[in-house]
Coordinates of C-alpha atoms in Angstrom, one line a residue:
M712 CA 12.6 -0.1 -50.1
S713 CA 9.0 -0.7 -51.1
T714 CA 8.1 -1.5 -54.6
F715 CA 5.1 0.5 -55.8
D716 CA 2.5 -0.8 -58.3
P717 CA 3.1 1.0 -61.6
A718 CA -0.7 1.0 -62.2
A719 CA -1.3 2.7 -58.9
L720 CA 1.4 5.3 -59.6
E721 CA -0.1 6.1 -62.9
C722 CA -3.5 6.3 -61.2
L723 CA -2.1 8.9 -58.8
A724 CA -0.6 10.8 -61.8
A725 CA -3.9 10.7 -63.7
I726 CA -5.8 12.1 -60.7
V727 CA -3.4 15.0 -60.4
E728 CA -3.0 15.7 -64.1
E729 CA -6.7 15.4 -64.9
G730 CA -7.8 17.3 -61.7
G731 CA -10.3 14.7 -60.4
F732 CA -11.2 11.0 -60.0
E733 CA -13.9 11.0 -62.7
R734 CA -11.6 12.3 -65.4
A735 CA -8.8 10.0 -64.3
A736 CA -11.2 7.0 -64.6
V737 CA -12.1 8.0 -68.1
R738 CA -8.4 8.4 -69.1
L739 CA -7.4 5.1 -67.6
S740 CA -10.6 3.3 -68.9
I741 CA -11.5 2.0 -65.4
T742 CA -14.3 2.8 -63.0
Q743 CA -14.1 5.7 -60.6
S744 CA -14.4 3.1 -57.8
A745 CA -11.3 1.4 -59.1
V746 CA -9.4 4.8 -59.2
S747 CA -10.3 5.3 -55.5
Q748 CA -9.2 1.8 -54.6
R749 CA -5.8 2.1 -56.4
L750 CA -5.2 5.4 -54.7
R751 CA -6.2 4.0 -51.3
S752 CA -4.0 1.0 -51.8
L753 CA -1.0 3.3 -52.5
E754 CA -1.9 5.5 -49.5
V755 CA -2.0 2.4 -47.2
Q756 CA 1.4 1.3 -48.5
V757 CA 3.0 4.7 -48.0
G758 CA 1.1 5.2 -44.7
T759 CA -0.1 8.7 -45.4
V760 CA -2.6 10.7 -47.5
L761 CA -1.4 11.4 -51.0
I762 CA -4.2 13.6 -52.3
V763 CA -5.9 16.6 -50.6
R764 CA -9.6 16.3 -51.6
S765 CA -10.0 20.0 -52.2
R766 CA -11.1 22.1 -55.2
P767 CA -8.9 21.8 -57.1
L768 CA -7.4 18.5 -56.0
K769 CA -3.8 18.8 -54.7
A770 CA -1.0 16.3 -54.0
T771 CA 0.4 16.3 -50.5
Q772 CA 4.2 16.4 -50.1
A773 CA 4.3 12.6 -50.1
G774 CA 2.0 12.6 -53.1
R775 CA 4.4 14.9 -55.0
L776 CA 7.3 12.6 -54.2
L777 CA 5.4 9.6 -55.6
L778 CA 4.3 11.8 -58.6
K779 CA 7.9 12.5 -59.3
H780 CA 8.6 8.8 -59.1
A781 CA 5.8 8.1 -61.6
M782 CA 7.3 10.6 -64.0
Q783 CA 10.7 8.9 -63.7
M784 CA 9.1 5.6 -64.5
R785 CA 7.6 7.2 -67.6
L786 CA 11.0 8.5 -68.6
L787 CA 12.5 5.0 -68.2
R788 CA 9.7 3.6 -70.5
A789 CA 10.3 6.4 -73.0
D790 CA 14.1 5.6 -73.0
L791 CA 13.3 1.9 -73.5
E792 CA 10.9 2.7 -76.3
R793 CA 13.6 4.8 -78.0
D794 CA 16.2 2.0 -77.6
L795 CA 13.8 -0.6 -79.0
K796 CA 12.9 1.6 -81.9
D797 CA 16.6 1.9 -82.7
L798 CA 16.9 -1.9 -82.7
S799 CA 13.7 -2.6 -84.6
P800 CA 12.5 0.5 -86.5
G801 CA 8.7 0.6 -86.8
A802 CA 8.1 -2.0 -84.1
A803 CA 7.2 0.6 -81.4
G804 CA 3.8 2.3 -81.6
A805 CA 2.7 5.7 -80.6
A806 CA 3.1 6.9 -77.0
G807 CA 0.2 6.3 -74.7
E808 CA -1.1 8.4 -71.9
D809 CA 1.2 6.7 -69.4
E810 CA 4.3 7.4 -71.7
R811 CA 3.9 11.1 -72.2
I812 CA 6.9 13.3 -71.3
S813 CA 5.7 16.5 -69.7
I814 CA 7.7 19.7 -69.8
A815 CA 6.7 23.3 -68.9
I816 CA 7.6 26.1 -71.3
N817 CA 6.6 29.8 -71.1
A818 CA 4.0 30.9 -73.6
D819 CA 6.3 33.3 -75.5
S820 CA 8.9 30.6 -76.1
I821 CA 6.1 28.3 -77.4
A822 CA 4.9 31.0 -79.7
T823 CA 8.4 31.7 -81.1
W824 CA 11.3 29.2 -81.0
T825 CA 10.6 26.0 -79.1
L826 CA 8.0 24.1 -81.2
P827 CA 10.3 23.9 -84.3
A828 CA 13.0 22.6 -81.9
L829 CA 10.8 19.9 -80.6
S830 CA 9.2 18.9 -84.0
P831 CA 11.9 16.2 -84.8
L832 CA 11.2 14.5 -81.5
A833 CA 7.5 14.6 -82.0
H834 CA 7.9 13.1 -85.5
Q835 CA 10.0 10.3 -83.9
G836 CA 7.0 9.4 -81.8
L837 CA 8.0 10.9 -78.5
G838 CA 4.7 11.6 -76.6
L839 CA 5.0 15.2 -75.4
E840 CA 2.8 17.2 -73.1
I841 CA 3.8 20.9 -73.0
I842 CA 2.5 22.8 -70.0
T843 CA 2.4 26.6 -70.5
D844 CA 2.7 29.2 -67.8
D845 CA 4.4 32.5 -67.1
Q846 CA 8.2 32.2 -67.5
D847 CA 8.7 33.0 -63.8
F848 CA 6.3 30.2 -62.7
T849 CA 7.1 27.2 -65.0
F850 CA 9.7 26.4 -62.3
E851 CA 7.0 25.5 -59.9
W852 CA 5.8 22.6 -62.1
L853 CA 9.3 21.1 -61.9
R854 CA 9.5 21.7 -58.1
E855 CA 6.2 19.9 -57.7
G856 CA 7.4 16.9 -59.7
R857 CA 4.8 17.3 -62.4
V858 CA 7.2 17.8 -65.3
L859 CA 10.6 16.5 -66.3
G860 CA 11.9 19.8 -67.3
C861 CA 11.1 23.5 -67.8
V862 CA 12.1 26.7 -69.5
T863 CA 12.2 29.4 -66.9
T864 CA 13.9 32.7 -66.0
L865 CA 15.1 31.3 -62.7
R866 CA 18.8 30.3 -62.6
A867 CA 19.2 28.3 -59.3
A868 CA 18.8 24.6 -59.7
L869 CA 16.5 22.3 -57.6
R870 CA 17.9 19.4 -55.8
S871 CA 18.9 16.6 -58.2
C872 CA 18.3 18.8 -61.2
K873 CA 20.7 20.4 -63.7
V874 CA 20.4 23.8 -65.5
E875 CA 21.5 24.9 -69.0
P876 CA 21.6 28.6 -69.9
L877 CA 19.7 29.1 -73.1
G878 CA 20.2 32.8 -73.9
S879 CA 18.1 36.0 -73.7
M880 CA 14.8 36.8 -75.4
A881 CA 14.5 40.5 -76.3
Y882 CA 11.2 42.3 -75.6
V883 CA 9.9 45.5 -77.2
A884 CA 6.9 47.8 -76.5
V885 CA 4.6 48.0 -79.5
A886 CA 1.3 49.4 -80.6
E887 CA -0.9 49.7 -83.7
P888 CA 0.1 52.8 -85.7
G889 CA -3.4 54.4 -85.4
F890 CA -3.4 53.9 -81.6
A891 CA 0.2 55.2 -81.3
A892 CA -0.6 58.4 -83.4
A893 CA -3.7 59.2 -81.3
R894 CA -2.4 58.2 -77.8
C895 CA 1.4 58.5 -77.8
P896 CA 2.6 60.1 -81.0
Q897 CA 6.1 60.7 -79.4
G898 CA 6.3 57.2 -78.2
L899 CA 6.3 55.8 -74.6
S900 CA 7.6 58.2 -72.0
P901 CA 7.5 58.8 -68.2
H902 CA 4.8 61.3 -68.8
N903 CA 2.2 59.2 -70.7
F904 CA 2.6 55.5 -69.7
S905 CA 0.2 55.9 -66.8
R906 CA -2.6 57.0 -69.2
L907 CA -2.1 54.1 -71.6
P908 CA -3.8 50.7 -71.5
F909 CA -1.4 47.8 -71.5
I910 CA -2.1 44.2 -72.6
A911 CA -0.5 41.6 -70.3
F912 CA -0.6 37.8 -70.5
N913 CA -2.2 37.4 -67.0
R914 CA -2.0 38.8 -63.5
K915 CA 1.4 37.1 -63.0
D916 CA 2.9 38.8 -66.0
D917 CA 5.1 41.7 -64.8
L918 CA 7.0 42.2 -68.1
Q919 CA 4.9 45.3 -68.9
A920 CA 5.8 47.1 -65.7
E921 CA 9.4 45.8 -65.8
F922 CA 9.9 47.2 -69.3
V923 CA 8.4 50.6 -68.4
A924 CA 10.4 50.9 -65.2
S925 CA 13.6 50.0 -67.1
A926 CA 12.9 52.3 -70.0
C927 CA 11.8 55.3 -67.9
G928 CA 14.4 54.9 -65.2
L929 CA 11.9 54.3 -62.5
R930 CA 12.0 51.9 -59.6
Q931 CA 8.4 50.9 -59.6
V932 CA 5.4 51.7 -61.8
S933 CA 1.7 51.1 -61.8
L934 CA -0.1 50.4 -65.1
S935 CA -3.6 50.1 -66.3
Q936 CA -3.8 46.6 -67.7
M937 CA -6.0 44.2 -69.6
Y938 CA -5.3 40.5 -69.7
V939 CA -5.2 38.1 -72.7
P940 CA -3.8 34.7 -71.7
S941 CA -2.2 33.9 -75.0
S942 CA 0.9 35.2 -76.8
E943 CA -0.9 35.1 -80.1
G944 CA -3.9 36.7 -78.4
Q945 CA -1.9 39.6 -77.0
L946 CA -0.5 40.3 -80.5
R947 CA -4.0 40.2 -82.1
A948 CA -5.3 42.6 -79.4
V949 CA -2.4 45.0 -80.1
L950 CA -3.0 44.8 -83.9
A951 CA -6.7 45.5 -83.2
G952 CA -5.7 48.8 -81.4
W953 CA -6.6 47.7 -77.8
G954 CA -3.4 49.3 -76.4
V955 CA 0.3 48.8 -75.8
S956 CA 2.0 45.5 -75.1
V957 CA 5.6 44.3 -74.4
L958 CA 6.1 41.3 -76.7
P959 CA 9.1 39.2 -77.9
E960 CA 10.9 40.9 -80.7
L961 CA 11.0 37.5 -82.4
K962 CA 7.2 37.6 -82.5
V963 CA 6.7 41.1 -83.8
A964 CA 9.7 41.6 -86.1
E965 CA 7.7 41.1 -89.3
H966 CA 4.9 43.4 -88.1
L967 CA 7.5 46.2 -87.3
K968 CA 9.0 45.7 -90.7
N969 CA 5.7 45.9 -92.6
G970 CA 4.4 48.8 -90.5
S971 CA 1.4 47.1 -89.0
L972 CA 3.0 47.8 -85.6
V973 CA 5.3 50.5 -84.3
D974 CA 8.1 50.4 -81.8
L975 CA 7.2 52.9 -79.0
M976 CA 10.7 53.0 -77.7
P977 CA 13.2 52.5 -80.6
G978 CA 16.5 51.2 -79.4
H979 CA 15.2 50.0 -76.0
R980 CA 15.0 46.3 -75.5
L981 CA 14.3 44.3 -72.3
P982 CA 16.4 41.1 -72.3
V983 CA 15.0 38.2 -70.4
A984 CA 17.4 35.4 -69.7
L985 CA 16.0 31.9 -70.1
Y986 CA 17.3 28.6 -68.6
W987 CA 16.4 24.9 -69.2
H988 CA 16.0 22.9 -66.0
C989 CA 15.6 19.1 -66.0
W990 CA 16.2 16.2 -63.7
N991 CA 19.9 15.2 -63.5
L992 CA 19.3 11.6 -64.8
N993 CA 21.1 9.5 -67.3
S994 CA 18.4 9.5 -70.0
A995 CA 18.6 9.5 -73.8
V996 CA 15.2 11.3 -73.9
L997 CA 16.3 14.1 -71.6
D998 CA 19.5 14.4 -73.5
A999 CA 17.6 14.7 -76.7
L1000 CA 15.3 17.4 -75.3
T1001 CA 18.2 19.3 -73.9
H1002 CA 20.2 19.2 -77.2
A1003 CA 17.1 20.2 -79.2
L1004 CA 16.3 23.2 -77.0
K1005 CA 19.9 24.4 -76.7
T1006 CA 20.5 24.2 -80.4
A1007 CA 17.3 26.1 -81.2
A1008 CA 18.0 28.7 -78.5
G1009 CA 21.5 29.2 -80.0
V1010 CA 19.9 30.3 -83.2
A1011 CA 16.9 32.3 -81.9
L1012 CA 18.1 33.9 -78.7
S1013 CA 21.0 36.2 -77.8
P1014 CA 23.9 34.2 -76.4
P1015 CA 24.0 33.6 -72.6
K1016 CA 26.5 35.5 -70.6
A1017 CA 30.0 34.1 -70.8
E1018 CA 30.1 33.3 -67.1
S1019 CA 27.0 31.1 -67.4
K1020 CA 27.9 27.4 -67.3
L1021 CA 26.2 24.1 -66.5
I1022 CA 24.8 24.4 -63.0
S1023 CA 23.9 21.5 -60.7
S1024 CA 22.5 21.8 -57.2
K1025 CA 21.7 19.6 -54.3
K1026 CA 20.4 22.4 -52.1
V1027 CA 17.5 24.4 -53.6

């Protein structure tokens, strides 16, 4: 099997992560010509193109495989750094760009329960990069080999990955009291939802429609939506009276308690099951991430279903 130059692998990762040759050169503190030469050398060694020169740049299938290999090399270095720190506390420095551990987490989990869970690891010096996306799409980052793990709503495991059920996050439909009194004084119903503006995270966010369909007993609904690509931004927009939004109960509990928001369908909650996917590798860093997220989820989320167990797959 060929041995790949670690510098060339990190160059490939930098191009993909930074979205271009120029930014990759700045990150690696080398010239753009050197970036091109390292990539070309890797492509010659593999015998195929690794990057599609499009806008934005994309890794080819072979490029994604090597990107995954580069991430595994980072993980090995992070494990070594952790072991060395245990042997000689204070000897290891802060993580560099080529030692970052990348994971993908949905925005609502970042805004509620995951950051406190990861704080001890960050304070220990683990270099983290958290990628945010809709909970149904964080899985694609893992599939493409661009992250080591992800929090997602999808249950089936990828090849060579393992899955841990985390629990369910409850979502509620909320609005500012003045807006609710003027536009839906009796709350959300099958008769008024189509006339109300909803605030979604982005165009991939189907929670608003899923909640309304579930609450109103409908198979499919069409909503008038605005988009605010931030969990905190969605909340601020609702507080400002822009419209209705379906948000995590964890995020709005205090606002419901103090009356700055009202629950438009008291008693109705939409549970969204979350899972932690990561590579099935013997790694102290991955074990620490898994333990931290599972422990925090056990406190913040509703328990996973009894039948949910550790899932491994070699097929997906």
